[in-house]
């Protein structure tokens, strides 16, 4: 591992980017936040002012190219990712790119190929932070231990207390369900072959026209299956649960029982509203793992392929949401792309 | 309520019938077991010998017709139900009929119509005992209270540790899933319009050719939805859970946490193998409610219509299992049948 | 077992007696409620009128002597127990006596001796219903199985939402803690040698002068120990928990998690206020067991010795509450009394 | 906050010291491990070799005096603490001292006075890490919110799977119970006035002569009370639970339910053996808080007074363990010491 700290630049300092800045400075070992870039120059300046020694850079591509920036954390809006990630590949910068990798399958595949063919080695980690959540990680280890036999089914629950009025039915697939897409691909270690997205009669608590909740069914290439409820106006809090059912037993995460209270005729505990509370540790561990790996010259966690596959599944999911029918996922041949990289 | 105890005859004294005999004699107020009938005369005699004052009757129809039998509990195999239930209707006997009501939709509908047209009043309670389980009953009361808004989704889990080699894929629908069919109709207070039964790649722990686990999706006439996992060789124990998701919150039953043990590096509790353990209270309360209602001259709990609808849904479910596609449920017009009874 | 039902008379039809009347008539097999007696004749008549064939008897001793009464359930106030129980012994009637057996150790010992010497055989079951609670019973079986080694410690929690203003500090010992006295004697299968009752600074939610909560420490004759919190104005609900710690593990009952709800930013469940809800099953099973045993000519459950020992421990407990110091329990020599019975 | 990282030296690189070294280097922001000292020079060298830029220093006092060491983490055996902490005070170094502060009350009080009189400002944080555990911290916040009224009782459970043969009865008080001493002082925000330590008949699984388990009772100066079970050979795992009972409700931590597994006839989860697993987050947050505060020129968390008070309570506890009687805690007058510092 490099003896000196990793010099990190952040692109995009909205909610997530600012959160990551705090994380890098206050809770991450071996990292130094050196530069930030945001189209909103005032916002960038305000953030930089909160820390010692952080520059603002107007042009994100300039930040990426900067020789004093070792690694780049991309927290800009999704539509800006493609250009920025490709620039990172070009400059050989280790990159943590918030999901989605890009806005559509084609451009995501382009990134996969660029990384393979131009960089010739992995550089990009995609921000599916759940893989770093201690509970999810423990579940994965238990399933991989072989003690439970083959994994057969996964049941996911993904609920938000409420969402803004601007949240559209499609975003339930592309912004919410995308996490379960990655979780299931990871747990099964397999691709999703077919996706069905069904919409029951919506809750009266959602904005008019929002298909909320939705129920998705994944059929894995190897025969496994997953069911997922996404309900973004559940009125209760942020609840993410996952039960993996294997041949010899089942494992559940997200029950969220820590501090236990008895008061006012009931027992139980608090369900926080904010996903950043629920996944605070996951984000911390994700960023620490990224910093550590970058200093070792490695990449860990979700790859560009994972980012591409998630986008491809969600694309099919949107089609299914529109028709109510199962839609096969159109995925490039991974082996072929890997061969491409070698040539 | 009648001052004298209800004189009950049991038809069929296999596992369930013998269990009910014990229940009637040892744990039920206001009932007197007076007669039993079973094709296996020795089995009937052995059971009768265990209690004072219980006769054996060779012909079940004779038991039904017997003037000293006030009410009949039918625990014979499903194929015998139609004839026996129709005889009960003819003789105006209060009847608790174990599920299924009959083997197919047509004959079940026949029973519905016979009860309406010949008896002119309800006589038959169908043995969907979960409605009497204290947890399910409390969930139903909570949902009906209005405090949770409209019910949107139900998620069921139905697992057996193992099943005998003779258990076939179709029985997962008609013997196991049928309980969730009734539960969902009852919780939603609505009919199932479409059923889909999907089979992921089976567990290696099931007999060759058994499609186990299965995943069913119900679409309710009113727009609600339900997902159900049935897994009859889950290797762990008998687990029946149900989560009902409503507009303002959700309710789960079947978590089964009573006696809590810490030993050998883990905390938790025991999962019993036997459904009769899990639903012991439900059966007791079901039979007590049946006895009490019969003595009052009433019928409570699942009706012949519920029995018929469950059969109709399972018939569609078997078609779906064969094709992997959604199958609409072909249900008679209830209003029309009710009119029929009035004429 | 007797073929005919047990004809039961109830003495005292206040809250508990009326509850037991309902239980006998509506939820108990093999019993027939035939007579009730209460100083409040109108209350007795009103209760009798609710059921068919129930007589009222003015004098409780007459009810006890009645040849058409096979067994007596005593639910009168504690001060009336001594005379009534002794009458039951004299007439050889099977008796279920609500706790306390009598008001002081001396009279309780008198009952023990009368049963041994006059009746020459057990007749009395004392109403410590927790031994029949399914969770407590399962805990007892687990501990007795030997799988956990020797039992070392017990920790009890006993809370009521509120109590009436008339509830005095001493009643926390004699009415509430007395249940844990019996539970610990039963779980350890041992006598309590020393009791300490401590009173921290009281809650502001109790009546002036009420020492609430209290903490009791039992030292068992064989070296075991128990701690108990009794808190009768805890403001939450009725909570009774018990953790038994043994050499190889520990067992907890009373966590009370059945129907699980997520709503309003929290998860959890309801804690009922009424001890009759929490121990509804225990009471049902207690009375059924008493009826069954009486019909077989046997006595099960807590004996007069258990009733006497509980009273003796509480007497010492009251002394300790007054002084804050450990008080040894002054218990008669059981072996000697048993010898007395034989001569 | 200082712009440059805090340069930390560690004294003692046994189990805890080595753990803290890893923590500082790999999981702590704003810190730089620069030096380690250990009587076992080879052990110090081996540890230093694992990280870039870490020197070994033979004499711990030299490390403390070193101008290139900003702050000192003392993880040496307890008997060495007094001299080392006093040296830190003399050199004005921010110090995180593992518990115990020193080996007896007198020397601990000496440290309190030295810090007040020589340094004239706080420098020392004592390593009661539970205050940084997220669950304990949340419990404290809930209790301090006022929503629960005044805190009345605390019940603690502190269990280890096993301890080495060398673990003596006194260590259950001074090494284990000391954590509950600090927790109760912190939760009640009050001093312990009297301590009683009782020893039931020991488990057969402990070494001969070890009084295990033990039960301690704290009576707080303000009238609160606490009960604590310490059981260091409980055979199950490391279990630390705490229930705080207040006027309007109660709060429990340490139920430890995260990943939930159903397998082999039971449901539940794993209980880890190692306290470093259970309190991994607490240690991380403790050290991060110490680094952050040091860089700001502040001290947070348990103070030398807390360290002294804990030692004084344990001293009384050992007397009580020997006699079985309540022992008042002999505590210096805090106000007087604070005045001393000002003069």
Short mmCIF file of N, CA and C in Angstrom, two decimals, chain D residues 85-208:
data_model
loop_
_atom_site.label_atom_id
_atom_site.label_comp_id
_atom_site.label_asym_id
_atom_site.label_seq_id
_atom_site.Cartn_x
_atom_site.Cartn_y
_atom_site.Cartn_z
N UNK D 85 0.59 7.83 32.86
CA UNK D 85 -0.41 8.90 32.76
C UNK D 85 0.13 10.19 33.37
N UNK D 86 0.81 10.05 34.51
CA UNK D 86 1.37 11.25 35.15
C UNK D 86 2.40 11.91 34.23
N UNK D 87 3.17 11.09 33.53
CA UNK D 87 4.13 11.65 32.57
C UNK D 87 3.41 12.38 31.44
N UNK D 88 2.32 11.81 30.98
CA UNK D 88 1.53 12.49 29.94
C UNK D 88 1.03 13.84 30.45
N UNK D 89 0.56 13.85 31.67
CA UNK D 89 0.08 15.11 32.25
C UNK D 89 1.22 16.13 32.28
N UNK D 90 2.38 15.67 32.74
CA UNK D 90 3.53 16.55 32.85
C UNK D 90 3.91 17.16 31.49
N UNK D 91 3.85 16.33 30.45
CA UNK D 91 4.23 16.82 29.12
C UNK D 91 3.05 17.40 28.34
N UNK D 92 1.90 17.48 29.00
CA UNK D 92 0.74 18.09 28.34
C UNK D 92 0.26 17.33 27.12
N UNK D 93 0.39 16.01 27.14
CA UNK D 93 -0.02 15.21 25.98
C UNK D 93 -1.46 14.73 26.13
N UNK D 94 -2.24 14.85 25.08
CA UNK D 94 -3.56 14.24 25.06
C UNK D 94 -3.41 12.73 25.13
N UNK D 95 -4.21 12.11 25.98
CA UNK D 95 -4.00 10.70 26.30
C UNK D 95 -5.31 9.94 26.30
N UNK D 96 -5.27 8.78 25.66
CA UNK D 96 -6.37 7.83 25.80
C UNK D 96 -5.82 6.66 26.61
N UNK D 97 -6.30 6.51 27.85
CA UNK D 97 -5.78 5.48 28.73
C UNK D 97 -6.79 4.36 28.89
N UNK D 98 -6.40 3.17 28.46
CA UNK D 98 -7.28 2.01 28.66
C UNK D 98 -7.62 1.87 30.13
N UNK D 99 -8.80 1.33 30.41
CA UNK D 99 -9.17 1.11 31.81
C UNK D 99 -8.32 -0.04 32.38
N UNK D 100 -7.99 -0.08 33.66
CA UNK D 100 -8.33 0.93 34.66
C UNK D 100 -7.38 2.12 34.57
N UNK D 101 -7.85 3.25 35.11
CA UNK D 101 -6.98 4.42 35.11
C UNK D 101 -5.69 4.08 35.86
N UNK D 102 -5.86 3.58 37.09
CA UNK D 102 -4.71 3.03 37.83
C UNK D 102 -5.24 1.86 38.66
N UNK D 103 -4.35 1.28 39.50
CA UNK D 103 -4.73 0.04 40.19
C UNK D 103 -5.51 0.26 41.49
N UNK D 104 -5.46 1.46 42.05
CA UNK D 104 -6.22 1.66 43.29
C UNK D 104 -6.74 3.09 43.35
N UNK D 105 -7.66 3.31 44.29
CA UNK D 105 -8.34 4.60 44.37
C UNK D 105 -7.36 5.73 44.63
N UNK D 106 -6.45 5.51 45.54
CA UNK D 106 -5.54 6.56 45.96
C UNK D 106 -4.74 7.09 44.78
N UNK D 107 -4.17 6.16 44.01
CA UNK D 107 -3.35 6.61 42.88
C UNK D 107 -4.24 7.23 41.79
N UNK D 108 -5.45 6.71 41.63
CA UNK D 108 -6.34 7.32 40.64
C UNK D 108 -6.68 8.75 41.05
N UNK D 109 -6.92 8.94 42.32
CA UNK D 109 -7.23 10.29 42.80
C UNK D 109 -6.02 11.21 42.58
N UNK D 110 -4.84 10.63 42.77
CA UNK D 110 -3.60 11.36 42.52
C UNK D 110 -3.56 11.87 41.07
N UNK D 111 -3.97 11.02 40.14
CA UNK D 111 -3.98 11.41 38.73
C UNK D 111 -5.00 12.53 38.50
N UNK D 112 -6.18 12.38 39.10
CA UNK D 112 -7.20 13.43 38.97
C UNK D 112 -6.62 14.77 39.41
N UNK D 113 -5.96 14.76 40.56
CA UNK D 113 -5.43 16.00 41.11
C UNK D 113 -4.28 16.56 40.28
N UNK D 114 -3.44 15.66 39.80
CA UNK D 114 -2.32 16.11 38.95
C UNK D 114 -2.84 16.82 37.71
N UNK D 115 -3.85 16.20 37.07
CA UNK D 115 -4.41 16.80 35.86
C UNK D 115 -4.99 18.19 36.17
N UNK D 116 -5.71 18.28 37.28
CA UNK D 116 -6.32 19.57 37.65
C UNK D 116 -5.25 20.60 38.01
N UNK D 117 -4.27 20.17 38.83
CA UNK D 117 -3.36 21.13 39.42
C UNK D 117 -2.13 21.40 38.55
N UNK D 118 -1.61 20.35 37.92
CA UNK D 118 -0.40 20.56 37.10
C UNK D 118 -0.74 21.00 35.70
N UNK D 119 -1.65 20.23 35.04
CA UNK D 119 -1.99 20.61 33.66
C UNK D 119 -2.98 21.78 33.67
N UNK D 120 -3.82 21.80 34.66
CA UNK D 120 -4.80 22.89 34.73
C UNK D 120 -5.91 22.78 33.72
N UNK D 121 -5.94 21.66 33.01
CA UNK D 121 -7.00 21.47 32.01
C UNK D 121 -7.07 19.97 31.69
N UNK D 122 -8.21 19.53 31.19
CA UNK D 122 -8.36 18.10 30.90
C UNK D 122 -7.41 17.66 29.79
N UNK D 123 -6.82 16.48 30.00
CA UNK D 123 -5.93 15.89 28.99
C UNK D 123 -6.25 14.42 28.74
N UNK D 124 -6.85 13.78 29.75
CA UNK D 124 -6.95 12.32 29.74
C UNK D 124 -8.37 11.85 29.45
N UNK D 125 -8.51 10.94 28.50
CA UNK D 125 -9.75 10.21 28.27
C UNK D 125 -9.54 8.78 28.73
N UNK D 126 -10.46 8.26 29.56
CA UNK D 126 -10.31 6.88 30.03
C UNK D 126 -11.14 5.95 29.14
N UNK D 127 -10.60 4.76 28.86
CA UNK D 127 -11.13 3.89 27.80
C UNK D 127 -12.37 3.09 28.15
N UNK D 128 -13.38 3.73 28.71
CA UNK D 128 -14.67 3.04 28.85
C UNK D 128 -15.41 3.20 27.52
N UNK D 129 -15.16 2.25 26.65
CA UNK D 129 -15.60 2.40 25.27
C UNK D 129 -17.11 2.29 25.09
N UNK D 130 -17.79 1.71 26.07
CA UNK D 130 -19.23 1.50 25.85
C UNK D 130 -19.98 2.80 25.62
N UNK D 131 -19.45 3.89 26.19
CA UNK D 131 -20.14 5.18 25.98
C UNK D 131 -20.17 5.56 24.50
N UNK D 132 -19.30 4.94 23.70
CA UNK D 132 -19.25 5.24 22.27
C UNK D 132 -19.98 4.20 21.43
N UNK D 133 -20.40 3.13 22.06
CA UNK D 133 -21.19 2.12 21.34
C UNK D 133 -22.48 2.78 20.83
N UNK D 134 -22.81 2.62 19.54
CA UNK D 134 -23.98 3.32 19.01
C UNK D 134 -25.27 3.02 19.78
N UNK D 135 -25.44 1.79 20.24
CA UNK D 135 -26.66 1.46 20.98
C UNK D 135 -26.68 2.12 22.35
N UNK D 136 -25.59 2.00 23.08
CA UNK D 136 -25.54 2.66 24.38
C UNK D 136 -25.73 4.17 24.23
N UNK D 137 -25.08 4.73 23.21
CA UNK D 137 -25.18 6.17 23.01
C UNK D 137 -26.62 6.57 22.70
N UNK D 138 -27.30 5.75 21.90
CA UNK D 138 -28.70 6.06 21.58
C UNK D 138 -29.57 5.94 22.84
N UNK D 139 -29.32 4.92 23.63
CA UNK D 139 -30.06 4.76 24.89
C UNK D 139 -29.86 5.98 25.77
N UNK D 140 -28.63 6.44 25.88
CA UNK D 140 -28.34 7.61 26.70
C UNK D 140 -29.11 8.83 26.19
N UNK D 141 -29.10 9.00 24.86
CA UNK D 141 -29.83 10.14 24.29
C UNK D 141 -31.32 10.04 24.58
N UNK D 142 -31.88 8.84 24.44
CA UNK D 142 -33.30 8.66 24.72
C UNK D 142 -33.61 9.01 26.18
N UNK D 143 -32.78 8.52 27.09
CA UNK D 143 -33.03 8.77 28.51
C UNK D 143 -32.86 10.26 28.82
N UNK D 144 -31.88 10.87 28.19
CA UNK D 144 -31.63 12.29 28.45
C UNK D 144 -32.68 13.19 27.79
N UNK D 145 -33.44 12.64 26.86
CA UNK D 145 -34.42 13.46 26.16
C UNK D 145 -35.55 13.92 27.09
N UNK D 146 -35.71 13.22 28.20
CA UNK D 146 -36.80 13.56 29.11
C UNK D 146 -38.10 12.85 28.78
N UNK D 147 -38.16 12.20 27.60
CA UNK D 147 -39.41 11.54 27.20
C UNK D 147 -39.77 10.37 28.09
N UNK D 148 -38.82 9.86 28.81
CA UNK D 148 -39.07 8.68 29.63
C UNK D 148 -39.17 9.03 31.12
N UNK D 149 -39.10 10.30 31.44
CA UNK D 149 -39.10 10.67 32.86
C UNK D 149 -37.76 10.33 33.50
N UNK D 150 -37.78 10.24 34.81
CA UNK D 150 -36.56 9.97 35.57
C UNK D 150 -36.21 8.48 35.45
N UNK D 151 -34.92 8.18 35.39
CA UNK D 151 -34.45 6.80 35.35
C UNK D 151 -34.47 6.23 36.76
N UNK D 152 -35.02 5.02 36.89
CA UNK D 152 -35.25 4.43 38.21
C UNK D 152 -34.32 3.25 38.48
N UNK D 153 -34.21 2.37 37.49
CA UNK D 153 -33.48 1.12 37.66
C UNK D 153 -32.69 0.82 36.40
N UNK D 154 -31.58 0.13 36.58
CA UNK D 154 -30.84 -0.41 35.44
C UNK D 154 -30.57 -1.88 35.73
N UNK D 155 -30.77 -2.71 34.70
CA UNK D 155 -30.43 -4.13 34.83
C UNK D 155 -29.38 -4.48 33.77
N UNK D 156 -28.24 -4.98 34.22
CA UNK D 156 -27.17 -5.32 33.29
C UNK D 156 -26.92 -6.83 33.26
N UNK D 157 -26.51 -7.29 32.10
CA UNK D 157 -26.07 -8.67 31.93
C UNK D 157 -24.72 -8.61 31.23
N UNK D 158 -23.75 -9.28 31.78
CA UNK D 158 -22.39 -9.21 31.23
C UNK D 158 -21.80 -10.62 31.26
N UNK D 159 -21.75 -11.24 30.09
CA UNK D 159 -21.33 -12.64 30.05
C UNK D 159 -20.21 -12.86 29.05
N UNK D 160 -19.26 -13.68 29.47
CA UNK D 160 -18.23 -14.17 28.54
C UNK D 160 -18.44 -15.66 28.34
N UNK D 161 -18.07 -16.12 27.16
CA UNK D 161 -18.18 -17.56 26.90
C UNK D 161 -17.34 -18.32 27.93
N UNK D 162 -16.06 -18.01 27.97
CA UNK D 162 -15.17 -18.60 28.97
C UNK D 162 -14.07 -17.59 29.27
N UNK D 163 -13.35 -17.84 30.36
CA UNK D 163 -12.15 -17.05 30.65
C UNK D 163 -11.01 -18.02 30.91
N UNK D 164 -9.77 -17.52 30.82
CA UNK D 164 -8.63 -18.41 31.11
C UNK D 164 -8.64 -18.85 32.57
N UNK D 165 -7.95 -19.93 32.85
CA UNK D 165 -7.85 -20.48 34.22
C UNK D 165 -7.31 -19.45 35.21
N UNK D 166 -6.53 -18.50 34.69
CA UNK D 166 -5.89 -17.53 35.58
C UNK D 166 -6.84 -16.43 36.07
N UNK D 167 -8.03 -16.41 35.52
CA UNK D 167 -9.00 -15.37 35.89
C UNK D 167 -9.50 -15.65 37.31
N UNK D 168 -9.31 -14.68 38.22
CA UNK D 168 -9.70 -14.87 39.61
C UNK D 168 -11.02 -14.16 39.92
N UNK D 169 -11.64 -14.54 41.02
CA UNK D 169 -12.95 -13.99 41.42
C UNK D 169 -12.92 -12.47 41.49
N UNK D 170 -11.81 -11.92 41.95
CA UNK D 170 -11.71 -10.47 42.10
C UNK D 170 -11.74 -9.78 40.73
N UNK D 171 -11.23 -10.46 39.71
CA UNK D 171 -11.20 -9.85 38.39
C UNK D 171 -12.61 -9.70 37.80
N UNK D 172 -13.53 -10.52 38.27
CA UNK D 172 -14.92 -10.36 37.82
C UNK D 172 -15.42 -8.98 38.24
N UNK D 173 -14.96 -8.53 39.39
CA UNK D 173 -15.33 -7.17 39.83
C UNK D 173 -14.49 -6.12 39.11
N UNK D 174 -13.18 -6.27 39.16
CA UNK D 174 -12.33 -5.16 38.73
C UNK D 174 -12.13 -5.10 37.21
N UNK D 175 -12.26 -6.23 36.52
CA UNK D 175 -12.08 -6.22 35.07
C UNK D 175 -13.40 -6.25 34.30
N UNK D 176 -14.40 -6.91 34.85
CA UNK D 176 -15.67 -7.05 34.13
C UNK D 176 -16.69 -6.05 34.64
N UNK D 177 -17.06 -6.18 35.89
CA UNK D 177 -18.10 -5.33 36.48
C UNK D 177 -17.76 -3.84 36.36
N UNK D 178 -16.47 -3.53 36.28
CA UNK D 178 -16.06 -2.13 36.19
C UNK D 178 -16.75 -1.43 35.02
N UNK D 179 -17.04 -2.15 33.95
CA UNK D 179 -17.75 -1.53 32.83
C UNK D 179 -19.16 -1.13 33.21
N UNK D 180 -19.84 -1.99 33.96
CA UNK D 180 -21.20 -1.63 34.39
C UNK D 180 -21.16 -0.50 35.41
N UNK D 181 -20.10 -0.46 36.21
CA UNK D 181 -19.92 0.66 37.14
C UNK D 181 -19.93 1.97 36.35
N UNK D 182 -19.13 2.00 35.30
CA UNK D 182 -19.09 3.24 34.50
C UNK D 182 -20.42 3.49 33.80
N UNK D 183 -21.00 2.45 33.22
CA UNK D 183 -22.27 2.61 32.50
C UNK D 183 -23.35 3.17 33.43
N UNK D 184 -23.44 2.63 34.63
CA UNK D 184 -24.51 3.09 35.54
C UNK D 184 -24.25 4.52 36.01
N UNK D 185 -23.02 4.85 36.35
CA UNK D 185 -22.72 6.23 36.73
C UNK D 185 -23.10 7.19 35.60
N UNK D 186 -22.82 6.77 34.38
CA UNK D 186 -23.08 7.61 33.20
C UNK D 186 -24.58 7.73 32.92
N UNK D 187 -25.28 6.59 32.94
CA UNK D 187 -26.72 6.63 32.62
C UNK D 187 -27.49 7.42 33.68
N UNK D 188 -27.17 7.16 34.96
CA UNK D 188 -27.87 7.88 36.03
C UNK D 188 -27.33 9.31 36.20
N UNK D 189 -26.16 9.56 35.65
CA UNK D 189 -25.47 10.83 35.90
C UNK D 189 -25.39 11.06 37.41
N UNK D 190 -24.88 10.06 38.10
CA UNK D 190 -24.90 10.05 39.56
C UNK D 190 -23.81 9.10 40.05
N UNK D 191 -23.42 9.27 41.31
CA UNK D 191 -22.42 8.38 41.88
C UNK D 191 -23.06 7.15 42.53
N UNK D 192 -22.32 6.08 42.57
CA UNK D 192 -22.74 4.87 43.29
C UNK D 192 -22.40 5.06 44.76
N UNK D 193 -23.41 4.95 45.63
CA UNK D 193 -23.20 5.19 47.06
C UNK D 193 -22.84 3.89 47.78
N UNK D 194 -23.48 2.81 47.38
CA UNK D 194 -23.27 1.52 48.05
C UNK D 194 -23.24 0.42 47.01
N UNK D 195 -22.35 -0.53 47.21
CA UNK D 195 -22.28 -1.68 46.30
C UNK D 195 -22.36 -2.97 47.12
N UNK D 196 -23.14 -3.91 46.58
CA UNK D 196 -23.20 -5.25 47.17
C UNK D 196 -22.83 -6.23 46.07
N UNK D 197 -21.95 -7.15 46.36
CA UNK D 197 -21.59 -8.18 45.38
C UNK D 197 -21.86 -9.54 46.01
N UNK D 198 -22.78 -10.28 45.39
CA UNK D 198 -23.19 -11.57 45.93
C UNK D 198 -22.71 -12.69 45.01
N UNK D 199 -22.43 -13.83 45.61
CA UNK D 199 -21.95 -14.95 44.80
C UNK D 199 -22.84 -16.15 45.06
N UNK D 200 -23.70 -16.49 44.09
CA UNK D 200 -24.46 -17.74 44.22
C UNK D 200 -23.52 -18.93 44.09
N UNK D 201 -24.03 -20.10 44.28
CA UNK D 201 -23.22 -21.31 44.10
C UNK D 201 -22.66 -21.31 42.68
N UNK D 202 -21.35 -21.45 42.54
CA UNK D 202 -20.73 -21.28 41.22
C UNK D 202 -21.11 -22.36 40.22
N UNK D 203 -21.01 -22.01 38.96
CA UNK D 203 -21.18 -22.98 37.88
C UNK D 203 -20.10 -24.06 37.98
N UNK D 204 -20.43 -25.25 37.56
CA UNK D 204 -19.44 -26.32 37.51
C UNK D 204 -18.47 -26.17 36.36
N UNK D 205 -18.71 -25.18 35.50
CA UNK D 205 -17.86 -24.99 34.31
C UNK D 205 -16.73 -24.00 34.55
N UNK D 206 -16.65 -23.46 35.77
CA UNK D 206 -15.56 -22.52 36.06
C UNK D 206 -14.43 -23.27 36.76
N UNK D 207 -13.27 -22.65 36.76
CA UNK D 207 -12.14 -23.23 37.49
C UNK D 207 -12.49 -23.32 38.97
N UNK D 208 -11.92 -24.30 39.62
CA UNK D 208 -12.15 -24.49 41.06
C UNK D 208 -11.88 -23.20 41.82
#
